[in-house]
Tab-separated table of C-alpha atoms in Angstrom:
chain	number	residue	atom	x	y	z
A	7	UNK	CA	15.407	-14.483	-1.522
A	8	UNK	CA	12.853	-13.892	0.751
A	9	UNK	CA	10.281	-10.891	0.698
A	10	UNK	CA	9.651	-8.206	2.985
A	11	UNK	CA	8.577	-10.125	6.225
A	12	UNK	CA	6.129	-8.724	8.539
A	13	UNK	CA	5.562	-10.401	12.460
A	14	UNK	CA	3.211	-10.966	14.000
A	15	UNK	CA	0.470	-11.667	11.442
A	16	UNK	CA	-2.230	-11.503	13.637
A	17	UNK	CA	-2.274	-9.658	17.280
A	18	UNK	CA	-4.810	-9.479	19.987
A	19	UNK	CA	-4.254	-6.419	22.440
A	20	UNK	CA	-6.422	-5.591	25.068
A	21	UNK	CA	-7.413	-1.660	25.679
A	22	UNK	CA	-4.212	0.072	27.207
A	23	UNK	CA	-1.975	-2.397	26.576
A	24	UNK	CA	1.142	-2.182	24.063
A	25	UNK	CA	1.516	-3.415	20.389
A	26	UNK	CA	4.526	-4.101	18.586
A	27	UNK	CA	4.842	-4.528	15.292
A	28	UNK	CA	8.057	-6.005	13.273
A	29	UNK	CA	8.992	-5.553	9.899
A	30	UNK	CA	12.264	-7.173	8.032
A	31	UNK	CA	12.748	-5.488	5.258
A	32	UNK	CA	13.601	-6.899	1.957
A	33	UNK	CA	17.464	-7.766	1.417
A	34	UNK	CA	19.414	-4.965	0.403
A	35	UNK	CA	16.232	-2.793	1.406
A	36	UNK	CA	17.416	0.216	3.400
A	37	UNK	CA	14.075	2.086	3.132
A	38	UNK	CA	10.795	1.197	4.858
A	39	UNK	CA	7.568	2.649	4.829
A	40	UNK	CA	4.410	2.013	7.237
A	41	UNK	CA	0.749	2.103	5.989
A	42	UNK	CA	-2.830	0.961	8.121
A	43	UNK	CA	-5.751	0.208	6.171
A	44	UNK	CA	-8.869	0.266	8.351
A	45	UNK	CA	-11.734	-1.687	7.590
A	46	UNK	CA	-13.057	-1.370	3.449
A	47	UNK	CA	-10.846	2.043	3.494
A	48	UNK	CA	-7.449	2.346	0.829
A	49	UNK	CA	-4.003	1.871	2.994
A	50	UNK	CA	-2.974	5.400	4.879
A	51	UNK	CA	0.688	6.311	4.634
A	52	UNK	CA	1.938	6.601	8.341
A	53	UNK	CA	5.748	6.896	8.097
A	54	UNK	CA	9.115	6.522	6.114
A	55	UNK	CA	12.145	5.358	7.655
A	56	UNK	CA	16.071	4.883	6.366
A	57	UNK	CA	18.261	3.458	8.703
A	58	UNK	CA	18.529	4.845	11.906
A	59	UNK	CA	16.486	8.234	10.690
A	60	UNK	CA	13.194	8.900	10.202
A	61	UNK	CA	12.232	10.756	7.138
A	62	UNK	CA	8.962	11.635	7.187
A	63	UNK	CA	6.472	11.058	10.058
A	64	UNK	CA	3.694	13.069	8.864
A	65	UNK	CA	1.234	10.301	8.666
A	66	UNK	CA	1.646	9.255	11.823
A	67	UNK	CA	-0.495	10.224	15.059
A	68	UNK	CA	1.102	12.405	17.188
A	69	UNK	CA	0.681	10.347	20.310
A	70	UNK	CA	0.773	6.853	21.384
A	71	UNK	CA	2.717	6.135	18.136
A	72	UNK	CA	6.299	5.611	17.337
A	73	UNK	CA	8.579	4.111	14.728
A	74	UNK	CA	12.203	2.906	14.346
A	75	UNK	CA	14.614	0.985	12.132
A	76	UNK	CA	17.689	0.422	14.161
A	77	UNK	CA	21.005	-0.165	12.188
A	78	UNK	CA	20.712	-3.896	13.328
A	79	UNK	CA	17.289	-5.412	13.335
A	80	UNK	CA	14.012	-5.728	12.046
A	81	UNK	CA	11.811	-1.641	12.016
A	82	UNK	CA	9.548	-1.677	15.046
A	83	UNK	CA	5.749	0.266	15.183
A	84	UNK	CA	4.751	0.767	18.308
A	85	UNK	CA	1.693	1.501	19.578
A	86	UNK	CA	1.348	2.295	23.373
A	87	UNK	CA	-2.223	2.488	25.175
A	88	UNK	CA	-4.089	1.117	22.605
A	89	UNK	CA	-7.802	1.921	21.708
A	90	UNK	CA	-10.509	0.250	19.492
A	91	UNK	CA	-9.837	2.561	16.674
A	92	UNK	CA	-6.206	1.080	16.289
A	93	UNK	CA	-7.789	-2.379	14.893
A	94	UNK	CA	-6.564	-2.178	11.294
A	95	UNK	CA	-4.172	-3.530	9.456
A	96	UNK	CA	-0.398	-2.620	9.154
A	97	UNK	CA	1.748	-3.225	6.275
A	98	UNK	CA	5.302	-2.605	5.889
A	99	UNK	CA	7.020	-1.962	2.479
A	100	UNK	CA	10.680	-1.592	1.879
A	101	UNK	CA	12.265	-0.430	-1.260
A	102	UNK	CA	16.081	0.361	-2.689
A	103	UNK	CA	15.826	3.882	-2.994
A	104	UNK	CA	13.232	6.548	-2.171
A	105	UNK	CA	13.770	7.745	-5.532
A	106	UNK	CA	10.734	8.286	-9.025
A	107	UNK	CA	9.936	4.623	-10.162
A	108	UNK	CA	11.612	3.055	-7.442
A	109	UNK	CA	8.911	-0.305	-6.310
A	110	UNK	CA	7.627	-0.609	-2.880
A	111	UNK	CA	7.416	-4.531	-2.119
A	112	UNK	CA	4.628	-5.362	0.621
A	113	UNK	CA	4.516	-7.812	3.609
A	114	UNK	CA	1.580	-9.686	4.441
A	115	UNK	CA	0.837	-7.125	6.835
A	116	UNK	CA	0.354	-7.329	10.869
A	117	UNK	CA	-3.791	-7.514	11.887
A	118	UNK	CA	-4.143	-6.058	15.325
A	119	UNK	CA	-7.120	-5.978	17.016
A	120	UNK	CA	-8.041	-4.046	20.495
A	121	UNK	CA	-10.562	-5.473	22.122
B	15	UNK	CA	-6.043	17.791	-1.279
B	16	UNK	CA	-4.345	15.013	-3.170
B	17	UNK	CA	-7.065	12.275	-3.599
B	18	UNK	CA	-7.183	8.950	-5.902
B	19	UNK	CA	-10.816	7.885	-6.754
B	20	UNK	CA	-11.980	4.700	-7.810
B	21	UNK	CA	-14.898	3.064	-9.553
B	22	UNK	CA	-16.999	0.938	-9.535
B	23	UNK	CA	-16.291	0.146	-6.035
B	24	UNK	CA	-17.170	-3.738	-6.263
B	25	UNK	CA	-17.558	-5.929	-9.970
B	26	UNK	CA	-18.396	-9.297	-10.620
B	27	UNK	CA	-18.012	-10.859	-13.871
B	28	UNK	CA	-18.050	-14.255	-15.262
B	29	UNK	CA	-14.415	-16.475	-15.714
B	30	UNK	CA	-13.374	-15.349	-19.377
B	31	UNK	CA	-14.789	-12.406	-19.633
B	32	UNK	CA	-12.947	-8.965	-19.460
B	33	UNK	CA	-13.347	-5.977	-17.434
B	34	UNK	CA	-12.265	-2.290	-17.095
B	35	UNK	CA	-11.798	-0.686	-13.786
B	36	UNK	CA	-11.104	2.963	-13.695
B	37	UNK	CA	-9.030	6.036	-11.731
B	38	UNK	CA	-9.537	9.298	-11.175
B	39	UNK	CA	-6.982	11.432	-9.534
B	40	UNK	CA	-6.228	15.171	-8.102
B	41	UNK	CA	-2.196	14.977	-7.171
B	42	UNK	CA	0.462	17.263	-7.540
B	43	UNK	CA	3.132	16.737	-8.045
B	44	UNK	CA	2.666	13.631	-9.916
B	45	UNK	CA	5.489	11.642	-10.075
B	46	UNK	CA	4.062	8.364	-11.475
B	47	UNK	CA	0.861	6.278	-11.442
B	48	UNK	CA	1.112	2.063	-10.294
B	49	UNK	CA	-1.497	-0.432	-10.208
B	50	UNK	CA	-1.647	-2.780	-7.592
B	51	UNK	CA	-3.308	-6.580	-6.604
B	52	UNK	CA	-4.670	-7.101	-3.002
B	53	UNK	CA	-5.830	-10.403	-2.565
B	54	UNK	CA	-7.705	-11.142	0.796
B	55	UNK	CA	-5.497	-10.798	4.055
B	56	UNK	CA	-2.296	-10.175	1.714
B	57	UNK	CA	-0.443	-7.320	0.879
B	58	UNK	CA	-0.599	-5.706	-2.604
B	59	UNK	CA	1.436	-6.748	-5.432
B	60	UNK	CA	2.693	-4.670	-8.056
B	61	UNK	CA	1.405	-4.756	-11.547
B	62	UNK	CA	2.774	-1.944	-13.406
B	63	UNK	CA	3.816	1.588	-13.218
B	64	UNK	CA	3.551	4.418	-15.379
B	65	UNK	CA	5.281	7.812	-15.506
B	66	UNK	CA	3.585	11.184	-16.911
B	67	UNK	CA	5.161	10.371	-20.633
B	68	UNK	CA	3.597	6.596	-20.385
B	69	UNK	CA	-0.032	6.369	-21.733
B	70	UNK	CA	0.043	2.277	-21.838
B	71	UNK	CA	1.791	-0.566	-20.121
B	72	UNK	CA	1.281	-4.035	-20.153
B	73	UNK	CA	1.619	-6.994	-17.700
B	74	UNK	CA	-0.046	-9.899	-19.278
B	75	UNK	CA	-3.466	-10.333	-19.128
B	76	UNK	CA	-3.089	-6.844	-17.231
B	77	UNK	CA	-3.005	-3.645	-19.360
B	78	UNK	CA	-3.233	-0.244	-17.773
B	79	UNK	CA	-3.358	3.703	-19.654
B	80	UNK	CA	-2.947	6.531	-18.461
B	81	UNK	CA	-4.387	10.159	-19.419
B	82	UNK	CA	-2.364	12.645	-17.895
B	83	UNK	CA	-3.932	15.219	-19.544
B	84	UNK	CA	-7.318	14.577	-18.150
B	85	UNK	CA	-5.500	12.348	-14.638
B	86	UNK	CA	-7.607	9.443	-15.783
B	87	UNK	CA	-6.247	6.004	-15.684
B	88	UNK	CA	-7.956	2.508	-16.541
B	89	UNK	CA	-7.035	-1.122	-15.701
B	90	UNK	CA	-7.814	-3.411	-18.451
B	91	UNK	CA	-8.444	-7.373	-17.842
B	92	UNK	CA	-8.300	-9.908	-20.420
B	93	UNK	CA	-9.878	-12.868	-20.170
B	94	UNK	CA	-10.361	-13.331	-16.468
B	95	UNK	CA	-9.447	-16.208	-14.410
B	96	UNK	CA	-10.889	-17.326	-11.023
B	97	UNK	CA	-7.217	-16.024	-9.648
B	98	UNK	CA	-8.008	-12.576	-10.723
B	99	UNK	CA	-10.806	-12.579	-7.809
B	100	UNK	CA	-8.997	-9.172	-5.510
B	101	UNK	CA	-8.926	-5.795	-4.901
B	102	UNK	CA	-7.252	-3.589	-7.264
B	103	UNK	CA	-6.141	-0.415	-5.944
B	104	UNK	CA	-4.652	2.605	-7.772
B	105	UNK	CA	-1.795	4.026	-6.166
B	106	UNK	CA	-0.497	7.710	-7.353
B	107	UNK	CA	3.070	8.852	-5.937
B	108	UNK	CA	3.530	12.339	-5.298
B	109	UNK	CA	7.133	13.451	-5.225
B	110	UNK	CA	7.391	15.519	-2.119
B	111	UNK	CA	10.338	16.145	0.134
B	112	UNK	CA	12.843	14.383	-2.651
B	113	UNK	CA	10.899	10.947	-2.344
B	114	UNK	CA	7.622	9.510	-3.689
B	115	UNK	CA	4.738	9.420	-1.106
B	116	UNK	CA	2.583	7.033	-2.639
B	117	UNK	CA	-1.763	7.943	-2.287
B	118	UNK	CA	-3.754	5.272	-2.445
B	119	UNK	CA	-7.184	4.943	-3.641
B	120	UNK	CA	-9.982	2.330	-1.733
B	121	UNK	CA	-9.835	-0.258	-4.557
B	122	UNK	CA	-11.862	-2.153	-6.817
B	123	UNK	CA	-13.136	-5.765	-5.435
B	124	UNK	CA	-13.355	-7.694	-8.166
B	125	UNK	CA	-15.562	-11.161	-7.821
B	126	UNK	CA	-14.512	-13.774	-10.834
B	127	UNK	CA	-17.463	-16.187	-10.985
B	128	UNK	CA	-17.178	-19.489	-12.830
């Protein structure tokens, strides 16, 4: 039973240019949250998605990013035009429910950096 | 402004020994409190979590309290082992808009030496 997998581990994106991020969420998982940790700081929620709906988004720049979990497939981040200040990294978490008590299980997270 | 504050920022101790690391938190509404393990260039793992009517939970060498009365909680380690080298971050969910939003706090990095 595998965990929540995150692709690519590690990204290199060049100013301007676009990042994608993939997250597959654990099985049976039909909620998925997005976090970035920068450098030494705690993770920062960025957004919660069910299937095909986005929940809450308030974490999440109002330009240059969007989100999606498509009824088939993995949830995408993207990131268009990136700048240095995206370098972080991303982790995805999925969970059963969005309900009290309810775990979060992590990926490995995705490490982008803009140079 | 829902925070999560934790000290000391970095500890090292010595393989066997134990060690407390502490939280301090302003949320509301608290739903429930979890402790989690980051080792390097991982995601966290869970280790427990703890609702307002929970003071103590254990998870093996892992034993966390809670004070909900004073929004204090404490991460007790027994016996450490070189594995236990990680951050340990305390996460507080806030139930807002009929789900938990989970605030997390910088961590703990925690050095086991032999």
């Amino acid at each position: 039973n595998a965990g929540v997998m995150q692709n690519p581990r590690h990204l290199v994106r060049r100013r301007g240019q676009e990042a994608r991020l993939r997250c597959s969420p654990m099985k049976g998982h039909s909620h998925v949250y997005w976090y970035r940790q920068l450098p030494e700081e705690g993770l920062k929620f960025m957004v919660y998605l069910q299937k095909e709906n986005i929940i809450d988004e308030s974490g999440m720049p109002k330009e240059r990013f969007s989100a999606e979990f498509p009824k088939e497939g993995p949830s995408i981040l993207r990131i268009q035009q990136v700048v240095r200040g995206d370098s972080a990294a991303y982790f995805c978490a999925s969970s059963s429910s969005g309900r009290s008590s309810y775990e979060q299980y992590f990926g490995p997270g995705t490490r982008l950096t803009v140079t | 402004k829902n925070q999560v504050e934790q000290s000391p920022q970095s500890l090292i101790i010595l393989e066997g020994k134990n060690c407390t690391l502490q939280c301090n938190y302003t949320v509301s509404p608290f739903s429930n409190l979890r402790w989690y393990k980051q080792d390097t260039g991982r995601g966290p793992v869970s280790l427990t979590i703890m609702t307002f009517s929970e003071n103590t939970k254990s998870n093996g060498r892992y034993t966390a309290t809670l004070d909900a009365d004073t929004k204090q909680s404490s991460l007790h380690i027994t016996a450490s082992q070189l594995s236990d080298s990680a951050s340990y971050i305390c996460v507080v969910a806030v139930f807002s808009g009929g789900y938990n939003k989970l605030i997390f706090g910088a961590g703990t990095r925690l050095a086991v030496h032999p």
